[in-house]
Amino acid sequence: MSQEPSRRRLLLLAGGGLAALAGCTGGGDGNGEGSANGADNGGDGASTDGDGTANSGDGEQSAEQVEGPMPLVEPEVPLQYELSTFAENAVSGGPPKDGIPSIDDPNFDSAAEGDEDLDPEDPVFGVEIDGDARAYRQDVLVHHEIVNDTVGGRNVAVSYCPLTGTVVGFERGDVEFGVSGMLVNNNLIMYDRATDSWWPQILGTAVTGELTGASLRELRVTWTTWERWRDEHPETQVLNTNTGYARNYGHDPYGSYNPRGGYYDNDRFLFDTLDEDDRLPPKDIVIGARSTDGAVAFEKELLREEGLLETTVGGVPYLAAYDPALDTAYIYRNPDEISVERTSEGYGSPDGTHGAGSLPLGSVNAFDGMWFAWVGFYSDLELVA
Amino acid sequence: MSNQQPPNERLAALPGKTRKRLATTGSLVGGLLRRPGTLAVVLAVTALYLTAFLVVMQDFTFDPGVGFSSFVVDQPLDRMFEPGPGHYQYEPIAVLDVRIGTWVFSPLNTAIGLFLSVLVGLNIALTYLAVTQPKSCGIEAGTGILAAVPALFAGSACCGPVIFLVVGIQAGGVLLTAFQWLLPAATLLLLGSLVLVAGRVDPTAV
């Protein structure tokens, strides 16, 4: 099933952060294991701005870019499995390819119109690029899983996997992504409509097809509530139910997030996972990130309580800063061990006070997910709980 | 192929006993539909099973607060043949709020459900007839109902089989493979059950 990466890919060395990265790339070699992307935007001056802005701006990524039909990077994250293992363990979830149709022509309402359709605590997935803020409703995406959209002039795919509780954004160039109908570790496997390569969402790296081994460039998507997103982004647009498909958008086939119930609130899985780890209940929510140093996850409830958490990943200091306005957190690589403290105004560092999302450190793309999902892909991840 | 036969010739080529049983079944079904009492049973069971089928498939959701409204997709005739989220499931073309709930209407899902429901209705009506006849013997009440059960397991929602979500079982490879055969298996069981029960009923009773 697995195919070798295409040899025609041309590696282009990107700018900032490369020197720092070079010291980390050895983390995944020497043991025959695979590697995948970390969407690490590398050096200082991370573009994440604390309110959900995409953090993978052009020229800011530290990873080596790869030529392809969409923006790609060389994989960075050390993995415990060969990429082919993910392909071999893929199972059909039931739906055929595109049986869960992606939204390819999304329509949006104003924030005021969104107020009429959404409860304040309903979950939404927020993206903001160059001042263009979008809220993608969970109750709509649960029926489609992928939106191919253009935000701030940039073509993006926002993907949501209900079974793992993960939402990840990718740059897609001119290529659309669809739902393959396959799952691995209970996680959505996307396919691209240019080469039909398979992309497990959490991995963000192709595991079969012409682009096997290449990783997508990620962008920040914030899992929050409608009220929080709207308060932070009054001019936001919100995805509406005019998707071109007939669906009962008031009904989530798995359960409910407002209040939390059903599949989202029990300990049962639908399919096998590659690995299990009882350090946390399987569906506890963690905010995780992965980079050349490895993978790390912070328990969300602990982040709410503590605000600022620190650890080391692959010997490199990392920290997570909680943003109470959006009930999210940002994860930073802190190799120079710059002092950061939580203050009443935000987070203080030697050069001043910053928001949780705008610390003067190298930001690593972070996203919410159920514990079992994170540990299924990154079994030796560093957990802070 | 040159050796294709017209249906009546194919029927004639079947062994005598089989041909006779099929003819009896057809005659009994016709009789069931002509008698007001058994027709009422068939219709009632058909309606109940179709409702259950659509609910389990998640095409129909009970919600007393929805009122009345409708939405139809563009180009419904094209859309209705596109594959849906599960085996033998197809794209809906309309969302109908019908006061007691929301019906995400897929013509093909409904047609499949109706076909199964009629089979279930006929099975139950025939079984009822068989067990209430003095001359019948060896019929276990509920045969038709048991044959109808697998079809209710066949629905998928988004990422997985509905039944796995409901009962909380974890899907392995064997289960997933078996899953895709549930609907055809149920259809065969219902047809087989109908023919079986027809052999135990006094043909003069209808």
XYZ file of C-alpha atoms in Angstrom:
591
model
C 0.000 0.000 0.000
C 2.693 2.423 0.924
C 4.652 4.128 -1.775
C 8.070 5.723 -1.767
C 8.170 9.508 -1.718
C 8.391 11.060 -5.155
C 11.979 11.722 -6.179
C 11.012 14.758 -8.217
C 10.465 16.838 -5.152
C 12.773 19.777 -4.998
C 13.949 20.857 -1.615
C 14.052 24.543 -1.050
C 15.742 25.775 2.047
C 13.575 28.263 3.829
C 14.744 31.204 5.866
C 14.483 31.986 9.558
C 14.940 29.349 12.176
C 16.880 26.909 10.032
C 19.980 27.032 12.146
C 18.019 26.202 15.259
C 16.209 23.452 13.437
C 19.390 21.804 12.232
C 20.280 20.868 15.746
C 17.001 19.036 16.167
C 16.563 17.114 12.966
C 18.567 14.225 14.238
C 15.801 13.355 16.612
C 14.045 11.159 14.135
C 16.880 9.295 12.502
C 19.089 6.430 13.339
C 16.329 4.123 14.448
C 14.464 3.431 11.287
C 11.442 5.319 12.446
C 9.451 7.794 10.447
C 8.975 11.474 10.928
C 6.243 13.969 10.297
C 5.689 17.687 10.288
C 5.457 19.964 13.236
C 4.327 23.152 11.583
C 6.900 24.893 13.704
C 7.148 28.450 12.632
C 10.609 28.443 13.906
C 12.556 31.446 15.001
C 11.744 34.381 17.145
C 8.884 36.653 16.345
C 6.294 33.963 15.926
C 3.381 35.088 13.840
C 0.749 33.708 16.163
C -0.879 36.781 17.615
C -2.817 35.463 20.488
C -6.233 35.545 18.933
C -6.174 32.695 16.564
C -4.127 34.114 13.739
C -2.606 31.561 11.440
C 0.976 30.945 12.336
C 2.459 29.564 9.184
C 3.003 32.655 7.162
C 5.137 32.583 4.078
C 8.824 32.654 4.729
C 8.395 32.039 8.426
C 8.478 28.294 8.487
C 11.668 26.666 9.501
C 11.029 23.419 7.700
C 12.401 22.642 4.309
C 9.799 23.304 1.681
C 8.898 20.668 -0.842
C 7.689 21.211 -4.366
C 4.212 19.871 -4.921
C 0.668 20.743 -5.920
C 0.077 22.410 -2.550
C 2.372 24.045 0.046
C 4.427 21.218 1.507
C 7.316 20.828 3.890
C 9.719 18.069 4.728
C 8.505 16.031 7.698
C 10.081 16.999 10.991
C 8.458 15.140 13.837
C 10.035 11.926 15.070
C 7.528 9.072 14.962
C 7.375 5.720 16.665
C 5.993 4.060 13.546
C 6.915 3.854 9.905
C 4.529 5.860 7.752
C 3.489 2.609 6.093
C 2.242 1.391 9.487
C -0.412 4.085 9.476
C -1.504 3.074 5.979
C -1.580 -0.617 6.901
C -3.699 0.098 9.974
C -6.195 2.275 8.134
C -9.760 0.961 8.329
C -12.932 1.911 6.549
C -15.182 3.872 8.847
C -18.190 2.867 6.748
C -18.595 5.800 4.400
C -17.088 5.510 0.929
C -14.754 8.154 -0.442
C -16.605 11.489 -0.313
C -19.525 9.700 1.393
C -18.929 12.466 3.912
C -18.850 15.415 1.525
C -16.434 18.244 2.164
C -17.779 21.787 1.896
C -16.154 23.246 -1.192
C -18.263 26.357 -1.566
C -18.780 27.589 1.985
C -21.230 30.359 2.791
C -21.059 32.623 5.787
C -23.302 34.736 7.966
C -22.462 37.872 9.891
C -21.794 37.693 13.609
C -25.257 39.145 14.307
C -26.863 36.411 12.210
C -24.712 33.855 13.976
C -26.135 35.025 17.295
C -29.563 33.944 16.096
C -28.456 30.416 15.215
C -25.883 29.608 17.870
C -25.915 29.342 21.628
C -23.077 31.254 23.311
C -21.448 27.999 24.473
C -21.695 26.174 21.144
C -18.249 25.122 19.947
C -16.739 26.826 16.921
C -13.350 26.573 15.271
C -11.794 29.969 14.681
C -9.328 31.014 12.021
C -7.996 34.505 11.526
C -5.630 35.454 8.740
C -4.718 39.052 7.966
C -7.781 40.383 9.750
C -10.179 37.978 8.051
C -11.831 36.050 10.901
C -13.963 32.992 10.306
C -15.842 30.769 12.744
C -16.543 27.240 11.555
C -19.450 25.728 13.434
C -18.856 22.325 14.978
C -22.476 21.344 14.358
C -21.951 21.894 10.640
C -18.464 20.434 10.355
C -19.488 17.233 12.147
C -21.406 16.395 8.958
C -18.641 17.395 6.521
C -15.307 17.213 8.356
C -13.480 19.398 5.810
C -14.079 22.920 4.537
C -12.076 24.066 1.529
C -12.052 27.816 1.982
C -10.115 30.995 1.233
C -9.302 33.113 4.290
C -7.409 36.364 4.094
C -6.634 35.568 0.464
C -5.068 32.262 1.388
C -6.512 28.923 0.316
C -6.948 26.754 3.364
C -8.580 23.506 4.388
C -10.063 23.354 7.876
C -10.438 19.742 8.928
C -12.381 18.349 11.870
C -12.396 14.776 13.105
C -15.309 14.120 15.508
C -13.912 10.837 16.786
C -10.620 12.329 17.973
C -11.899 15.828 18.753
C -9.229 17.442 16.636
C -9.416 20.393 14.302
C -6.400 21.228 12.173
C -5.936 23.790 9.429
C -3.780 23.299 6.379
C -2.674 25.425 3.488
C -3.995 23.778 0.348
C -2.801 25.930 -2.541
C -5.178 25.312 -5.434
C -5.943 21.770 -4.350
C -9.069 20.679 -2.531
C -9.135 18.052 0.174
C -11.834 15.450 0.649
C -12.817 12.764 3.142
C -11.387 9.380 2.142
C -13.762 7.374 4.352
C -10.746 5.747 5.976
C -9.563 6.167 9.553
C -6.398 5.393 11.428
C -6.273 5.610 15.205
C -9.925 6.684 14.837
C -8.619 9.772 13.074
C -9.876 11.196 9.792
C -7.767 10.380 6.747
C -8.082 13.150 4.188
C -7.193 12.754 0.547
C -6.068 15.440 -1.828
C -7.858 15.810 -5.147
C -4.618 16.361 -7.070
C -2.754 13.116 -6.351
C -5.187 11.106 -4.211
C -2.550 10.772 -1.507
C -3.840 9.937 1.980
C -3.246 12.395 4.824
C -4.134 11.369 8.394
C -5.301 14.620 9.910
C -3.279 14.569 13.129
C -0.153 13.479 11.305
C -0.511 16.022 8.491
C 1.831 13.833 6.484
C 0.933 11.694 3.492
C 1.093 7.969 4.202
C 0.165 6.674 0.746
C 0.246 8.037 -2.766
C 2.573 10.171 -4.794
C 3.196 12.601 -1.931
C 4.033 9.980 0.695
C 6.383 11.436 3.248
C 5.620 15.094 2.512
C 3.876 17.172 5.162
C 1.261 19.860 4.800
C 1.817 23.343 6.112
C -0.464 23.946 9.028
C -2.208 26.993 10.312
C -3.636 27.833 13.663
C -7.263 26.870 14.271
C -8.688 27.668 17.679
C -11.291 25.432 19.297
C -13.418 27.786 21.354
C -17.039 28.800 21.871
C -19.145 31.071 19.730
C -19.442 33.684 22.486
C -15.694 33.811 23.117
C -14.796 33.969 19.426
C -17.390 36.614 18.720
C -16.215 38.768 21.620
C -12.618 38.596 20.394
C -13.572 39.024 16.735
C -16.720 41.159 16.491
C -16.396 41.335 12.704
C -16.095 37.594 12.291
C -18.078 35.679 9.733
C -19.617 32.381 10.712
C -20.112 29.363 8.512
C -23.807 28.836 7.873
C -25.849 25.778 6.975
C -26.176 26.722 3.318
C -23.676 24.051 2.305
C -25.459 22.704 -0.746
C -26.215 19.474 1.133
C -29.299 18.259 2.934
C -28.308 17.548 6.519
C -29.931 17.823 9.924
C -27.430 20.287 11.333
C -29.232 20.418 14.644
C -28.334 16.792 15.267
C -24.844 15.532 16.091
C -24.759 11.777 15.390
C -22.092 11.200 18.047
C -23.294 13.187 21.007
C -23.159 16.731 22.221
C -20.646 19.349 23.312
C -23.146 21.782 24.825
C -23.526 20.098 27.257
C -20.920 17.433 26.710
C -22.424 13.982 26.241
C -22.580 10.818 24.185
C -19.408 9.639 22.469
C -17.599 12.793 23.533
C -18.137 11.992 27.186
C -17.638 8.248 27.521
C -14.582 6.011 27.401
C -15.534 4.024 24.327
C -13.837 4.042 20.937
C -15.207 3.054 17.576
C -12.029 1.490 16.227
C -8.722 0.133 17.438
C -5.892 2.487 18.264
C -2.208 1.905 17.626
C -1.318 2.604 21.234
C -3.023 3.235 24.561
C -1.823 5.097 27.606
C -3.672 5.378 30.912
C -1.861 8.437 32.177
C -5.143 10.258 31.450
C -8.713 9.157 30.745
C -8.864 8.458 27.011
C -11.098 11.380 26.103
C -9.541 13.954 28.381
C -8.808 17.042 26.322
C -5.183 18.010 25.901
C -3.584 20.731 23.836
C -0.684 19.247 21.983
C 2.061 20.207 19.618
C 4.843 18.451 17.766
C 8.133 19.601 16.359
C 11.591 18.347 15.586
C 12.089 17.880 19.314
C 9.166 15.499 19.687
C 5.556 15.774 20.760
C 4.121 17.393 23.857
C 0.640 17.638 25.347
C -0.727 19.793 28.153
C -3.926 18.809 29.904
C -6.421 21.535 29.156
C -8.006 21.565 32.593
C -4.598 22.037 34.207
C -3.871 24.880 31.792
C -7.070 26.579 32.886
C -6.001 26.296 36.508
C -2.313 27.166 36.191
C -2.176 29.418 33.141
C 1.492 28.821 32.420
C 3.040 25.361 32.230
C 6.582 24.375 31.383
C 8.345 21.169 30.440
C 11.122 19.885 28.231
C 10.769 18.018 24.967
C 13.794 16.203 23.648
C 15.851 18.181 26.147
C 14.525 21.533 24.892
C 12.439 23.724 27.215
C 8.840 24.293 26.129
C 6.027 26.285 27.657
C 2.296 26.592 27.200
C 0.461 29.845 27.855
C -3.283 29.762 28.469
C -5.547 32.374 26.929
C -8.691 32.708 29.084
C -10.471 34.872 26.526
C -10.646 32.046 24.024
C -10.142 29.133 26.421
C -7.159 27.984 24.426
C -3.401 27.805 24.806
C -0.292 28.456 22.760
C 2.788 26.318 22.897
C 6.284 27.706 22.544
C 9.746 26.363 22.119
C 12.037 28.150 24.565
C 15.591 26.902 23.956
C 17.151 30.067 25.414
C 15.090 29.611 28.571
C 13.728 33.124 28.457
C 11.912 33.891 31.668
C 8.140 34.133 31.305
C 5.722 34.800 34.143
C 1.991 35.058 34.282
C 0.803 38.493 35.401
C -2.573 40.118 35.816
C -2.153 41.711 32.360
C -0.940 38.646 30.557
C 2.497 37.112 30.366
C 5.600 39.041 31.314
C 8.978 38.484 29.726
C 12.176 40.620 29.908
C 10.931 42.785 27.033
C 7.470 43.489 28.363
C 4.011 42.063 28.711
C 2.424 39.976 26.002
C -0.742 38.119 25.247
C -0.720 34.362 25.506
C -0.440 34.065 21.745
C 2.224 36.671 21.138
C 5.128 35.719 23.341
C 8.533 36.494 21.771
C 9.341 32.823 21.370
C 9.137 30.267 18.606
C 5.527 29.191 18.428
C 4.642 25.625 17.549
C 1.209 24.977 16.091
C -1.001 23.568 18.829
C -4.458 22.086 18.752
C -6.967 20.440 21.050
C -7.527 16.723 20.911
C -8.614 13.747 22.939
C -5.760 12.178 24.866
C -6.092 8.773 23.216
C -5.780 10.387 19.801
C -2.591 12.248 20.583
C -0.993 9.247 22.222
C -2.091 6.987 19.366
C 0.093 8.918 16.958
C 2.835 10.038 19.322
C 3.102 7.339 21.945
C 6.184 8.758 23.667
C 4.890 12.303 23.852
C 5.699 14.414 26.870
C 2.587 14.928 28.982
C 2.019 17.725 31.438
C -0.984 16.847 33.597
C -25.345 -13.603 -23.350
C -27.132 -15.792 -25.829
C -28.528 -18.257 -23.286
C -30.559 -15.696 -21.386
C -34.100 -16.882 -20.751
C -37.302 -14.924 -20.287
C -38.425 -14.887 -16.626
C -41.293 -17.313 -17.167
C -38.921 -19.824 -18.786
C -36.418 -19.410 -15.943
C -39.214 -20.083 -13.471
C -40.226 -23.138 -15.436
C -36.656 -24.426 -15.269
C -36.729 -24.519 -11.450
C -37.346 -27.845 -9.724
C -41.012 -28.629 -9.330
C -41.149 -28.260 -5.530
C -39.415 -24.901 -5.598
C -41.667 -23.663 -8.360
C -44.701 -24.757 -6.431
C -43.481 -23.094 -3.221
C -42.827 -19.809 -5.002
C -46.223 -19.920 -6.628
C -47.819 -20.631 -3.238
C -45.894 -17.740 -1.692
C -47.044 -15.401 -4.427
C -50.589 -16.535 -4.048
C -50.499 -16.139 -0.265
C -48.990 -12.659 -0.501
C -51.729 -11.684 -2.932
C -54.289 -13.062 -0.518
C -52.779 -11.153 2.413
C -53.047 -7.919 0.521
C -56.642 -8.542 -0.483
C -57.953 -9.296 3.004
C -58.627 -6.063 4.935
C -57.470 -7.561 8.236
C -54.107 -8.826 7.046
C -53.626 -5.787 4.798
C -53.996 -3.603 7.891
C -51.342 -5.687 9.658
C -48.988 -5.387 6.674
C -49.489 -1.648 6.435
C -49.099 -1.055 10.156
C -45.947 -3.144 10.418
C -44.546 -1.555 7.250
C -45.071 1.916 8.665
C -43.555 1.014 12.021
C -40.535 -0.738 10.546
C -39.907 2.029 8.020
C -39.971 4.576 10.822
C -37.537 2.474 12.864
C -35.306 2.000 9.825
C -35.173 5.731 9.090
C -34.526 6.558 12.744
C -31.708 4.040 13.052
C -30.244 5.229 9.749
C -30.490 8.709 11.306
C -32.552 9.922 8.364
C -35.333 10.796 10.782
C -34.854 12.456 14.147
C -37.724 12.984 16.553
C -37.857 16.585 17.754
C -41.291 17.961 18.653
C -40.113 21.563 18.481
C -39.177 21.840 14.833
C -42.419 23.094 13.272
C -42.858 22.913 9.513
C -40.274 23.862 6.907
C -38.499 22.345 3.953
C -35.272 22.683 2.042
C -34.457 20.966 -1.243
C -30.946 20.826 -2.680
C -30.075 21.993 -6.164
C -30.269 19.295 -8.841
C -31.900 16.692 -6.617
C -32.177 14.110 -9.407
C -28.394 14.026 -9.732
C -27.713 14.192 -6.021
C -30.019 11.332 -5.030
C -27.750 8.725 -6.641
C -24.554 9.890 -4.925
C -23.253 7.552 -2.193
C -24.079 8.423 1.382
C -22.237 7.716 4.626
C -22.714 3.941 4.657
C -23.118 0.856 2.552
C -26.356 1.069 0.582
C -26.947 4.586 1.815
C -27.443 7.484 -0.549
C -27.408 11.249 -0.452
C -30.482 13.017 0.870
C -32.052 15.669 -1.331
C -34.256 17.469 1.164
C -34.586 18.389 4.816
C -38.193 18.317 5.953
C -39.225 19.586 9.365
C -42.533 17.845 9.965
C -43.634 19.035 13.391
C -42.656 15.869 15.256
C -39.160 15.704 13.864
C -36.741 16.292 11.029
C -36.660 14.013 8.010
C -33.491 14.178 5.957
C -35.097 12.729 2.867
C -33.103 10.406 0.640
C -35.324 8.819 -2.016
C -33.142 5.735 -2.370
C -32.716 5.195 1.372
C -36.459 5.483 1.724
C -37.078 3.092 -1.176
C -34.688 0.525 0.337
C -36.329 0.965 3.713
C -39.796 0.642 2.199
C -38.857 -2.557 0.364
C -37.528 -4.099 3.578
C -40.494 -2.826 5.542
C -42.995 -4.431 3.176
C -41.079 -7.704 3.456
C -41.187 -7.466 7.229
C -44.897 -6.639 7.110
C -45.642 -9.617 4.903
C -43.547 -11.913 7.070
C -45.340 -10.880 10.222
C -48.790 -11.063 8.675
C -48.031 -14.488 7.285
C -46.530 -15.678 10.553
C -49.574 -14.445 12.401
C -51.749 -16.376 10.012
C -49.650 -19.487 10.380
C -49.651 -19.555 14.172
C -53.369 -18.914 14.396
C -54.286 -21.673 11.972
C -55.268 -25.007 13.489
C -53.523 -26.797 10.636
C -50.209 -24.989 10.933
C -47.394 -26.437 12.960
C -43.736 -25.813 13.652
C -43.887 -22.052 13.183
C -42.062 -20.016 15.758
C -43.720 -16.687 16.317
C -41.360 -13.854 15.531
C -39.477 -15.555 12.719
C -40.056 -12.596 10.449
C -39.084 -10.108 13.127
C -35.759 -11.839 13.733
C -34.995 -11.704 10.026
C -35.670 -7.980 10.079
C -33.180 -7.178 12.794
C -29.941 -7.202 10.770
C -31.164 -4.438 8.470
C -31.530 -2.157 11.461
C -27.821 -2.554 12.130
C -26.828 -1.364 8.706
C -26.880 2.393 9.186
C -23.767 4.524 9.227
C -23.408 8.045 10.461
C -20.427 10.121 9.503
C -17.425 8.186 10.696
C -18.875 4.856 11.609
C -21.644 2.365 11.970
C -24.438 3.708 14.132
C -24.871 0.475 16.019
C -21.262 0.589 17.199
C -21.910 4.014 18.641
C -25.142 2.939 20.289
C -23.944 -0.226 21.974
C -20.356 0.887 22.399
C -18.634 -2.033 20.743
C -15.285 -1.536 19.089
C -15.161 -2.387 15.413
C -12.572 -4.913 14.332
C -11.774 -6.056 10.813
C -14.159 -9.014 10.869
C -17.022 -6.933 12.196
C -16.429 -4.246 9.609
C -16.418 -6.798 6.813
C -19.567 -8.405 8.153
C -21.152 -5.015 8.486
C -21.324 -4.377 4.754
C -23.306 -7.598 4.270
C -25.990 -6.807 6.835
C -28.469 -5.243 4.470
C -28.271 -7.864 1.714
C -28.273 -10.581 4.374
C -31.415 -9.146 5.934
C -33.106 -8.991 2.543
C -32.263 -12.628 1.819
C -33.389 -13.700 5.289
C -36.690 -11.915 4.901
C -37.320 -13.401 1.465
C -36.303 -16.855 2.708
C -38.459 -16.501 5.777
C -41.419 -15.500 3.655
C -41.056 -18.566 1.467
C -40.507 -20.794 4.497
C -43.570 -19.584 6.339
C -45.664 -19.783 3.181
C -45.067 -23.529 3.175
C -46.649 -23.862 6.602
C -49.833 -21.987 5.856
C -52.986 -23.519 4.547
C -53.367 -21.866 1.105
C -57.112 -21.968 1.444
C -56.965 -19.783 4.520
C -56.479 -16.568 2.537
